[in-house]
């Protein structure tokens, strides 16, 4: 069924009885060309682009829970391409371009909203660093602008410009950045993949790899039995180390929790996404009116999908410092998600040393914006066995080769990225 | 989380800085060990779901390094030792 305004109108007049389930609930086949482990945003977009762009349709996605239950449904929905390094920025710009055409492409309303992202500047040194970043963004074909104090006062008059510790002196703005309805992204990709013949198996945990006598991976053990595959593509975000350890691999990854917060619904007051990096706080406003905000990761290894109170306090202090009006809003909900923090803060889309086994992970707290390009580039790798040109540096062996992609220059300390 | 410091008693985890897996105590020998050993030491982690031994630094306290045994599934802390004692027991320090 193709969704359209006409369809909504027609269903409205006929009692909404014609809507069909958005994807099938198939039984697994004995063998596929590609089995994708993990039905989050990245796994589903990989399946979609494999089928749509590369003609590989004999594909299944095994998901241990339900679609949208992982980080794809837990993040704060920010999209942007404002990175500095060559290994990252062209990739994120490709992703932003894919977001721009996504809803027409997969015929699903994901509420992509390019309402801009603003990074605040508080010092001359920070202005220099952001000017350099703005130039790097433009070199990759992205948009960027540096706002002076008057410019940011006009855009966000409610900020505390004369904050004693962090007076606001300007901002880096990317107008094409913004927000997207996160779970609609999972559903849209799932529907598009399913339509093209991909089997999506929910409540189907992968519990082990099947290896042949030479050690190659030739399938997976799952809650629904053995499924053989020519290629197994792991894509499990915060569970990366757990799943890859079943193949005997240790990863350059630690699992950490990031918390998110939403206030009661308010009338529109915030124009776009605002980040106060110096104070570890960022905020946007959802279409329902809630202020969606967050800050730092908790900072210790964890698989519990909840954080602790010190970070709650820290985030709320950051909000009060830069945007005092937030104190009038009541906090409605908060939650946590487990992310795979890598040793340089950058991701992996890569082959492994084990034939038949591919890995996508290490997305840290920034993988939502990457969802389209991550799926596209992973599909490219799975279909052609070559890296896509914007993802050549996301290799698992980059540390061994002395080529980390460390945006912050922090070194091998995951909780500092 | 409350960390039961062996010398100071129960302290809020917010007073500490988290470093990571206790394996970081076992730094390879810069003269005799090869690059692969250093790579694995610096970059690879077990990252288990369950019991985890890890280094915490009491920055806003007595500046001691602790080895905390904690569950990464529940955050329950079952053991806290001075890192000095753990390192000595491993023959890392005199
Ligand atoms: C609070 C929070 C805020 C965030 N905010 C942003 C943001 O504003 N912008 C941004 O770009 N990024 C953000 N992120 C990061 C982003 O959400 C993640 O990087 C991204 O969603 C990870 O990819 P995914 O969607 O595929 O992950 P997930 O949705 O977590 O998918 C992984 C899937 O694998 C499944 N799985 C695990 N183990 C198995 C197994 N053994 N067998 C089968 N299936 C398995 C899981 O059930 C899960 O569904 C945020 C993250 C959090 C937690």
Coordinates of C-alpha atoms and ligand atoms in Angstrom, one line a residue:
Chain A
X1 CA 0.0 0.0 0.0
X2 CA 1.4 3.4 -1.0
X3 CA 0.8 6.0 1.7
X4 CA -0.5 9.4 0.6
X5 CA -2.7 12.3 1.6
X6 CA -5.4 10.8 -0.6
X7 CA -5.1 7.4 1.3
X8 CA -5.5 9.2 4.6
X9 CA -8.6 11.0 3.3
X10 CA -10.1 7.9 1.9
X11 CA -9.5 5.8 5.0
X12 CA -11.0 8.7 7.1
X13 CA -14.2 8.4 5.1
X14 CA -14.4 4.6 5.3
X15 CA -13.8 4.1 9.0
X16 CA -10.0 3.4 8.8
X17 CA -10.7 -0.3 8.0
X18 CA -8.3 -0.6 5.1
X19 CA -4.9 -0.1 6.8
X20 CA -2.7 -3.2 6.7
X21 CA 0.1 -4.3 9.1
X22 CA 3.3 -2.5 8.1
X23 CA 5.4 -5.6 7.9
X24 CA 4.9 -9.4 7.8
X25 CA 5.7 -11.8 10.7
X26 CA 7.4 -14.5 8.6
X27 CA 9.0 -17.8 9.7
X28 CA 12.7 -18.0 9.0
X29 CA 14.0 -19.8 5.9
X30 CA 16.9 -22.3 6.3
X31 CA 19.3 -20.0 4.5
X32 CA 19.8 -16.4 3.4
X33 CA 22.4 -14.5 1.4
X34 CA 22.8 -12.1 4.3
X35 CA 21.6 -12.4 7.9
X36 CA 21.6 -9.0 9.8
X37 CA 21.9 -9.4 13.6
X38 CA 20.1 -6.5 15.3
X39 CA 16.9 -4.8 14.1
X40 CA 17.7 -1.2 15.3
X41 CA 17.9 1.7 12.9
X42 CA 21.2 0.6 11.4
X43 CA 20.2 -3.0 10.9
X44 CA 16.9 -2.1 9.2
X45 CA 18.4 0.6 7.0
X46 CA 21.1 -1.9 6.0
X47 CA 18.4 -4.3 4.9
X48 CA 16.5 -1.6 3.1
X49 CA 19.4 -0.4 1.1
X50 CA 20.7 -3.9 0.4
X51 CA 17.3 -4.7 -1.2
X52 CA 16.7 -1.4 -2.9
X53 CA 20.1 -0.2 -4.0
X54 CA 22.1 -3.4 -4.4
X55 CA 19.4 -5.9 -5.4
X56 CA 20.2 -8.3 -2.5
X57 CA 16.7 -9.3 -1.3
X58 CA 17.4 -12.8 0.1
X59 CA 18.0 -11.2 3.5
X60 CA 16.7 -11.6 7.0
X61 CA 17.0 -9.4 10.1
X62 CA 17.0 -11.1 13.5
X63 CA 16.0 -8.8 16.4
X64 CA 16.0 -10.0 20.0
X65 CA 13.2 -7.7 21.1
X66 CA 10.8 -5.5 19.1
X67 CA 11.6 -3.0 16.4
X68 CA 12.3 0.3 17.9
X69 CA 13.1 -1.0 21.4
X70 CA 16.8 -0.2 21.3
X71 CA 18.6 3.1 20.9
X72 CA 16.7 3.9 17.7
X73 CA 13.7 4.5 20.0
X74 CA 15.7 6.0 22.9
X75 CA 17.8 8.8 21.4
X76 CA 17.2 12.5 21.3
X77 CA 16.7 12.5 17.5
X78 CA 19.3 15.1 16.5
X79 CA 20.7 15.0 12.9
X80 CA 23.6 17.1 11.8
X81 CA 26.8 17.0 9.7
X82 CA 29.1 19.3 11.8
X83 CA 32.2 17.1 12.2
X84 CA 35.8 18.2 11.7
X85 CA 37.9 15.2 10.5
X86 CA 38.2 13.9 7.0
X87 CA 37.3 10.3 8.1
X88 CA 34.0 11.5 9.5
X89 CA 32.6 14.6 7.9
X90 CA 32.0 13.4 4.3
X91 CA 30.2 10.4 5.8
X92 CA 27.9 12.5 8.0
X93 CA 27.2 14.9 5.1
X94 CA 26.1 11.9 2.9
X95 CA 23.8 10.9 5.8
X96 CA 22.3 14.3 6.0
X97 CA 21.7 14.3 2.2
X98 CA 20.0 10.9 2.5
X99 CA 17.8 12.3 5.4
X100 CA 16.7 15.1 3.1
X101 CA 15.2 12.7 0.5
X102 CA 14.3 9.9 2.9
X103 CA 10.6 10.3 3.3
X104 CA 9.9 10.4 -0.4
X105 CA 12.3 7.5 -0.9
X106 CA 10.7 5.1 1.6
X107 CA 7.2 6.6 1.4
X108 CA 6.8 7.1 5.2
X109 CA 6.4 10.2 7.3
X110 CA 9.5 10.4 9.5
X111 CA 8.9 14.0 10.3
X112 CA 12.4 15.1 9.2
X113 CA 12.6 18.7 10.4
X114 CA 15.6 20.8 9.4
X115 CA 15.1 23.3 12.1
X116 CA 18.9 24.0 12.6
X117 CA 21.5 23.1 15.2
X118 CA 23.3 25.8 17.1
X119 CA 26.6 25.2 19.1
X120 CA 27.3 28.0 21.5
X121 CA 30.6 29.8 21.6
X122 CA 31.9 31.3 24.9
X123 CA 35.6 32.2 24.2
X124 CA 38.0 33.4 21.5
X125 CA 39.6 29.9 21.5
X126 CA 36.3 28.2 21.0
X127 CA 35.4 30.6 18.2
X128 CA 38.6 29.7 16.4
X129 CA 37.9 26.0 16.8
X130 CA 34.4 26.4 15.5
X131 CA 35.5 28.6 12.6
X132 CA 37.9 25.8 11.6
X133 CA 35.1 23.3 11.9
X134 CA 32.8 25.4 9.9
X135 CA 35.4 25.5 7.1
X136 CA 35.8 21.7 7.3
X137 CA 32.1 21.4 7.0
X138 CA 32.0 23.6 3.9
X139 CA 34.8 21.6 2.3
X140 CA 32.7 18.5 2.5
X141 CA 29.8 20.3 0.8
X142 CA 27.8 20.9 4.0
X143 CA 26.4 24.3 5.1
X144 CA 27.7 26.2 8.1
X145 CA 27.7 29.7 9.5
X146 CA 29.3 31.5 12.4
X147 CA 26.9 33.8 14.3
X148 CA 28.1 36.8 16.3
X149 CA 26.6 37.8 19.6
X150 CA 23.8 39.8 18.0
X151 CA 23.0 36.9 15.7
X152 CA 22.6 34.4 18.4
X153 CA 20.7 36.9 20.6
X154 CA 18.2 37.3 17.7
X155 CA 17.9 33.5 17.2
X156 CA 17.6 32.5 20.9
X157 CA 16.8 35.6 23.0
X158 CA 16.0 33.5 26.1
X159 CA 19.6 32.3 26.7
X160 CA 21.6 33.7 29.6
X161 CA 24.1 35.8 27.6
X162 CA 25.8 37.3 30.6
X163 CA 26.4 34.0 32.4
X164 CA 29.4 34.7 34.7
X165 CA 31.3 31.6 33.8
X166 CA 30.3 31.1 30.2
X167 CA 29.1 34.4 28.6
X168 CA 27.7 33.6 25.2
X169 CA 29.8 35.3 22.4
X170 CA 28.4 33.6 19.3
X171 CA 27.5 30.3 17.8
X172 CA 28.2 27.8 15.0
X173 CA 24.9 27.1 13.2
X174 CA 24.1 24.5 10.7
X175 CA 20.7 25.3 9.3
X176 CA 20.2 21.9 7.6
X177 CA 20.6 20.1 11.0
X178 CA 17.5 19.3 13.0
X179 CA 15.4 16.5 14.4
X180 CA 13.6 13.4 13.1
X181 CA 10.8 11.2 14.6
X182 CA 13.1 8.4 15.7
X183 CA 10.8 5.3 15.8
X184 CA 9.2 6.3 12.5
X185 CA 12.7 5.8 11.0
X186 CA 12.8 2.2 12.2
X187 CA 9.2 1.5 11.0
X188 CA 9.8 3.2 7.6
X189 CA 12.9 1.3 6.9
X190 CA 11.3 -2.0 8.1
X191 CA 8.3 -1.5 5.9
X192 CA 10.5 -0.7 2.9
X193 CA 12.7 -3.7 3.4
X194 CA 9.8 -6.0 4.1
X195 CA 8.1 -4.8 0.9
X196 CA 11.2 -5.9 -1.1
X197 CA 11.2 -9.4 0.4
X198 CA 13.4 -9.0 3.5
X199 CA 12.3 -11.3 6.4
X200 CA 12.2 -9.4 9.7
X201 CA 12.2 -11.7 12.8
X202 CA 11.3 -10.1 16.0
X203 CA 11.7 -11.8 19.4
X204 CA 14.4 -13.8 17.8
X205 CA 17.7 -13.4 19.8
X206 CA 20.9 -14.5 18.1
X207 CA 22.7 -16.8 20.6
X208 CA 25.8 -18.0 18.7
X209 CA 27.6 -18.2 15.4
X210 CA 27.8 -21.3 13.2
X211 CA 31.3 -21.9 12.0
X212 CA 32.6 -24.3 9.3
X213 CA 35.7 -26.4 9.8
X214 CA 38.0 -23.6 8.7
X215 CA 36.4 -21.2 11.2
X216 CA 34.4 -19.2 8.7
X217 CA 31.0 -17.9 9.9
X218 CA 28.3 -19.6 7.9
X219 CA 25.2 -18.7 9.9
X220 CA 23.7 -18.0 13.4
X221 CA 22.0 -19.9 16.2
X222 CA 18.8 -18.1 17.2
X223 CA 15.8 -18.5 19.4
X224 CA 14.0 -19.7 16.3
X225 CA 16.7 -22.3 15.4
X226 CA 19.7 -22.3 13.1
X227 CA 19.7 -19.9 10.2
X228 CA 22.5 -20.3 7.6
X229 CA 23.9 -17.4 5.7
X230 CA 26.6 -16.6 3.1
X231 CA 27.3 -13.4 5.1
X232 CA 26.5 -12.5 8.7
X233 CA 26.3 -8.7 9.4
X234 CA 26.3 -7.8 13.1
X235 CA 24.7 -4.5 13.9
X236 CA 23.7 -4.5 17.6
X237 CA 24.8 -1.1 19.0
X238 CA 25.3 -1.3 22.8
X239 CA 25.5 -5.1 22.7
X240 CA 28.5 -5.2 20.2
X241 CA 31.1 -6.7 22.7
X242 CA 28.6 -9.3 23.9
X243 CA 27.7 -10.5 20.4
X244 CA 31.2 -10.4 18.9
X245 CA 32.6 -12.3 21.9
X246 CA 30.6 -15.2 20.7
X247 CA 33.0 -15.3 17.8
X248 CA 36.0 -15.0 20.2
X249 CA 36.6 -11.3 19.3
X250 CA 37.5 -8.5 21.8
X251 CA 36.6 -5.0 20.5
X252 CA 37.9 -1.5 21.1
X253 CA 34.6 -0.7 22.8
X254 CA 33.1 -0.1 26.2
X255 CA 29.3 -0.1 26.8
X256 CA 28.1 3.1 28.6
X257 CA 24.7 4.6 29.4
X258 CA 23.4 7.9 28.1
X259 CA 20.3 9.4 29.7
X260 CA 17.6 11.6 28.1
X261 CA 14.9 13.8 29.6
X262 CA 11.6 15.2 28.4
X263 CA 9.5 18.0 30.0
X264 CA 5.8 18.5 29.9
X265 CA 4.4 19.8 26.5
X266 CA 4.8 23.5 26.0
X267 CA 4.0 25.9 23.2
X268 CA 6.9 26.4 20.7
X269 CA 9.7 28.3 22.4
X270 CA 12.9 26.9 21.1
X271 CA 13.7 27.4 17.4
X272 CA 16.1 24.4 16.8
X273 CA 18.6 22.3 18.6
X274 CA 20.9 24.2 21.0
X275 CA 24.1 22.7 22.4
X276 CA 25.9 24.1 25.4
X277 CA 29.0 21.9 25.1
X278 CA 31.0 23.8 27.8
X279 CA 28.2 23.0 30.3
X280 CA 27.3 19.5 29.1
X281 CA 23.8 20.3 28.1
X282 CA 21.8 20.2 24.9
X283 CA 18.1 20.8 24.1
X284 CA 15.5 20.8 21.4
X285 CA 11.7 20.8 21.4
X286 CA 9.6 18.0 20.0
X287 CA 6.6 18.5 17.8
X288 CA 4.4 17.5 20.7
X289 CA 6.0 20.4 22.7
X290 CA 8.2 18.6 25.2
X291 CA 11.6 19.9 25.8
X292 CA 14.0 17.0 24.9
X293 CA 17.3 17.4 26.6
X294 CA 20.4 15.6 27.8
X295 CA 24.1 15.9 28.5
X296 CA 27.0 13.7 29.3
X297 CA 27.2 9.9 29.5
X298 CA 27.3 8.5 33.1
X299 CA 30.9 7.4 32.4
X300 CA 31.3 3.9 33.7
X301 CA 30.8 0.5 32.0
X302 CA 27.2 -0.6 32.2
X303 CA 24.5 -2.7 30.5
X304 CA 21.7 -1.5 32.8
X305 CA 19.4 0.7 30.7
X306 CA 19.2 3.3 33.4
X307 CA 21.6 5.9 34.7
X308 CA 22.3 7.5 38.1
X309 CA 21.4 10.7 39.8
X310 CA 24.7 12.7 39.6
X311 CA 24.2 13.0 35.8
X312 CA 20.6 14.1 36.3
X313 CA 21.8 16.9 38.6
X314 CA 24.6 17.8 36.2
X315 CA 22.3 18.0 33.2
X316 CA 19.7 20.1 35.0
X317 CA 22.3 22.4 36.3
X318 CA 23.6 22.9 32.8
X319 CA 20.1 23.7 31.6
X320 CA 19.5 26.2 34.4
X321 CA 22.8 27.9 33.8
X322 CA 22.3 28.6 30.1
X323 CA 18.5 28.7 29.8
X324 CA 17.1 29.7 33.1
X325 CA 13.5 29.6 31.8
X326 CA 13.8 25.8 31.8
X327 CA 13.3 25.9 35.6
X328 CA 9.6 26.7 35.0
X329 CA 9.0 23.4 33.1
X330 CA 8.3 20.2 34.9
X331 CA 10.3 17.0 34.0
X332 CA 8.0 14.4 32.7
X333 CA 10.1 11.4 31.8
X334 CA 13.7 10.2 31.7
X335 CA 15.4 7.0 30.5
X336 CA 18.7 5.6 29.5
X337 CA 20.2 3.7 26.6
X338 CA 23.3 1.6 26.3
X339 CA 25.8 2.7 23.7
X340 CA 29.0 1.2 22.4
X341 CA 31.6 3.9 23.1
X342 CA 34.7 3.3 21.0
X343 CA 38.3 4.1 21.7
X344 CA 38.4 7.1 19.5
X345 CA 34.7 8.1 19.6
X346 CA 34.3 7.1 15.9
X347 CA 32.4 4.1 14.5
X348 CA 33.2 0.9 12.6
X349 CA 31.7 -0.4 9.3
X350 CA 34.1 -3.2 8.5
X351 CA 35.0 -6.7 7.6
X352 CA 36.6 -8.8 10.3
X353 CA 39.4 -11.3 10.2
X354 CA 36.8 -14.0 10.2
X355 CA 35.5 -14.9 6.7
X356 CA 31.7 -14.4 6.5
X357 CA 31.5 -12.0 9.5
X358 CA 31.0 -8.3 9.2
X359 CA 30.7 -5.7 11.9
X360 CA 28.9 -2.3 12.3
X361 CA 29.1 -0.6 15.6
X362 CA 30.9 1.9 17.9
X363 CA 28.4 4.6 17.2
X364 CA 28.7 6.1 20.7
X365 CA 26.0 8.7 21.4
X366 CA 25.8 9.9 17.8
X367 CA 24.6 7.1 15.7
X368 CA 21.0 8.2 15.1
X369 CA 22.1 10.9 12.5
X370 CA 24.2 8.2 10.9
X371 CA 21.3 5.8 10.4
X372 CA 20.8 6.3 6.6
X373 CA 24.5 6.4 5.6
X374 CA 25.5 3.6 8.0
X375 CA 22.9 1.3 6.4
X376 CA 23.9 2.5 2.9
X377 CA 27.6 2.0 3.4
X378 CA 27.2 -1.3 5.3
X379 CA 25.0 -2.6 2.4
X380 CA 27.6 -1.4 0.0
X381 CA 30.3 -3.4 1.9
X382 CA 28.1 -6.5 2.1
X383 CA 27.1 -6.4 -1.5
X384 CA 30.5 -5.6 -3.1
X385 CA 33.0 -6.5 -0.4
X386 CA 34.4 -3.0 -0.8
X387 CA 34.1 0.0 1.5
X388 CA 31.9 2.9 0.2
X389 CA 34.1 5.9 -0.5
X390 CA 32.8 8.0 2.4
X391 CA 33.4 5.2 5.0
X392 CA 36.9 4.0 4.1
X393 CA 38.4 4.9 7.5
X394 CA 35.8 3.1 9.7
X395 CA 38.0 0.0 9.9
X396 CA 38.4 -2.2 12.9
X397 CA 42.2 -2.4 12.5
X398 CA 42.7 1.4 12.4
X399 CA 44.3 1.5 15.9
X400 CA 46.8 -1.1 14.9
X401 CA 47.6 0.9 11.8
X402 CA 48.0 4.1 13.8
X403 CA 45.0 5.8 12.2
X404 CA 42.4 6.5 14.9
X405 CA 39.7 9.1 14.0
X406 CA 39.7 11.1 17.3
X407 CA 37.6 14.2 16.9
X408 CA 38.3 15.4 20.4
X409 CA 41.9 14.3 20.6
X410 CA 41.2 12.4 23.9
X411 CA 43.1 9.2 23.3
X412 CA 41.9 5.7 24.1
X413 CA 39.5 6.7 26.9
X414 CA 35.9 6.0 25.8
X415 CA 34.2 8.0 28.6
X416 CA 36.0 11.2 27.4
X417 CA 34.7 11.1 23.8
Chain B
X1 CA 26.3 4.5 43.5
X2 CA 28.1 4.4 46.8
X3 CA 31.6 3.2 46.8
X4 CA 32.7 1.8 50.2
X5 CA 36.3 3.2 50.3
X6 CA 38.6 0.9 52.3
X7 CA 40.1 3.8 54.3
X8 CA 37.3 6.5 54.2
X9 CA 34.1 4.4 54.3
X10 CA 31.1 5.0 52.1
X11 CA 31.6 7.8 49.5
X12 CA 29.4 9.0 46.6
X13 CA 30.6 7.7 43.3
X14 CA 30.4 11.3 42.0
X15 CA 33.6 12.1 44.0
X16 CA 35.5 9.6 41.8
X17 CA 36.8 9.6 38.2
X18 CA 36.3 6.4 36.3
X19 CA 39.3 5.0 34.4
X20 CA 38.2 1.5 33.1
X21 CA 39.0 -2.2 33.2
X22 CA 41.4 -3.3 35.9
X23 CA 43.5 -4.9 33.2
X24 CA 45.1 -1.4 32.7
X25 CA 47.3 -2.2 35.7
X26 CA 49.0 -4.9 33.6
X27 CA 50.9 -2.5 31.3
X28 CA 53.2 -4.5 29.0
X29 CA 57.0 -4.0 29.1
X30 CA 58.0 -1.2 26.8
X31 CA 61.4 -2.8 26.2
X32 CA 60.5 -6.5 25.6
X33 CA 56.9 -6.8 24.6
X34 CA 55.8 -6.4 20.9
X35 CA 53.4 -3.9 19.3
X36 CA 50.5 -6.4 19.2
X37 CA 50.6 -6.8 23.0
X38 CA 50.6 -3.0 23.4
X39 CA 47.8 -2.6 20.9
X40 CA 45.6 -5.1 22.7
X41 CA 46.5 -3.5 26.1
X42 CA 45.7 0.1 25.0
X43 CA 42.6 -0.6 22.8
X44 CA 40.8 -3.9 23.4
X45 CA 38.5 -4.5 26.3
X46 CA 36.4 -7.5 27.5
X47 CA 33.5 -5.2 28.3
X48 CA 31.5 -8.0 30.1
X49 CA 27.8 -7.9 31.0
X50 CA 28.0 -9.0 34.6
X51 CA 30.9 -8.8 37.1
X52 CA 33.5 -6.2 36.2
X53 CA 36.7 -5.2 38.0
X54 CA 37.5 -1.6 37.3
X55 CA 39.7 1.4 38.4
X56 CA 38.3 4.4 40.1
X57 CA 40.3 7.4 41.2
X58 CA 39.2 9.3 44.3
X59 CA 39.9 12.8 42.8
X60 CA 37.8 14.7 45.2
X61 CA 39.0 12.7 48.2
X62 CA 42.2 11.2 49.2
X63 CA 43.5 10.7 45.6
X64 CA 43.8 7.0 46.0
X65 CA 43.2 4.6 43.1
X66 CA 40.7 1.8 43.9
X67 CA 39.8 -1.5 42.3
X68 CA 36.0 -1.8 42.4
X69 CA 34.2 -5.1 41.7
X70 CA 30.8 -4.1 40.3
X71 CA 28.0 -5.7 38.3
X72 CA 27.5 -3.9 35.0
X73 CA 23.9 -5.3 34.9
X74 CA 22.7 -4.1 38.3
X75 CA 25.4 -1.5 39.4
X76 CA 25.8 -3.5 42.6
X77 CA 29.2 -3.2 44.2
X78 CA 30.5 -6.3 45.8
X79 CA 34.2 -5.5 46.6
X80 CA 36.4 -2.4 46.9
X81 CA 40.2 -2.7 47.3
X82 CA 43.1 -0.3 47.2
X83 CA 44.6 -0.5 43.7
X84 CA 48.1 -0.5 45.4
X85 CA 47.3 -3.8 47.1
X86 CA 45.9 -5.3 43.9
X87 CA 49.0 -4.2 41.9
X88 CA 51.3 -5.6 44.6
X89 CA 49.5 -8.9 44.7
X90 CA 50.0 -9.1 40.9
X91 CA 53.7 -8.4 41.3
X92 CA 53.4 -5.0 39.6
X93 CA 54.8 -2.8 42.4
X94 CA 56.9 -3.1 45.5
Ligands
LIG1 C1 19.7 8.8 25.4 C2 20.3 8.7 24.0 C3 20.3 9.8 23.2 C4 20.9 9.8 21.9 N1 20.8 10.9 21.1 C5 21.3 10.9 19.9 C6 21.1 12.0 19.0 O1 20.5 13.0 19.4 N2 21.6 12.0 17.8 C7 22.3 10.9 17.3 O2 22.8 10.9 16.2 N3 22.4 9.8 18.1 C8 21.9 9.8 19.3 N4 22.1 8.6 20.2 C9 22.8 7.5 19.6 C10 21.9 6.6 18.7 O3 20.7 6.4 19.3 C11 22.6 5.2 18.5 O4 24.0 5.4 18.1 C12 22.0 4.4 17.4 O5 20.6 4.4 17.6 C13 22.5 3.0 17.4 O6 22.2 2.2 16.3 P1 20.8 1.3 16.2 O7 19.7 2.3 16.0 O8 21.0 0.3 15.2 O9 20.8 0.7 17.7 P2 19.6 -0.1 18.4 O10 18.3 0.5 18.1 O11 20.0 -0.2 19.8 O12 19.7 -1.5 17.7 C14 20.5 -2.6 18.1 C15 19.5 -3.8 18.2 O13 20.2 -5.0 18.3 C16 19.4 -5.8 19.1 N5 20.2 -6.9 19.6 C17 21.2 -6.9 20.6 N6 21.7 -8.1 20.8 C18 21.1 -9.0 20.0 C19 21.1 -10.4 19.8 N7 22.0 -11.1 20.4 N8 20.3 -10.9 18.8 C20 19.4 -10.2 18.1 N9 19.3 -8.8 18.3 C21 20.1 -8.2 19.2 C22 18.8 -4.9 20.2 O14 17.7 -5.5 20.7 C23 18.6 -3.7 19.4 O15 17.2 -3.6 18.9 C24 21.5 8.6 21.4 C25 21.6 7.5 22.3 C26 21.0 7.5 23.5 C27 21.0 6.3 24.4

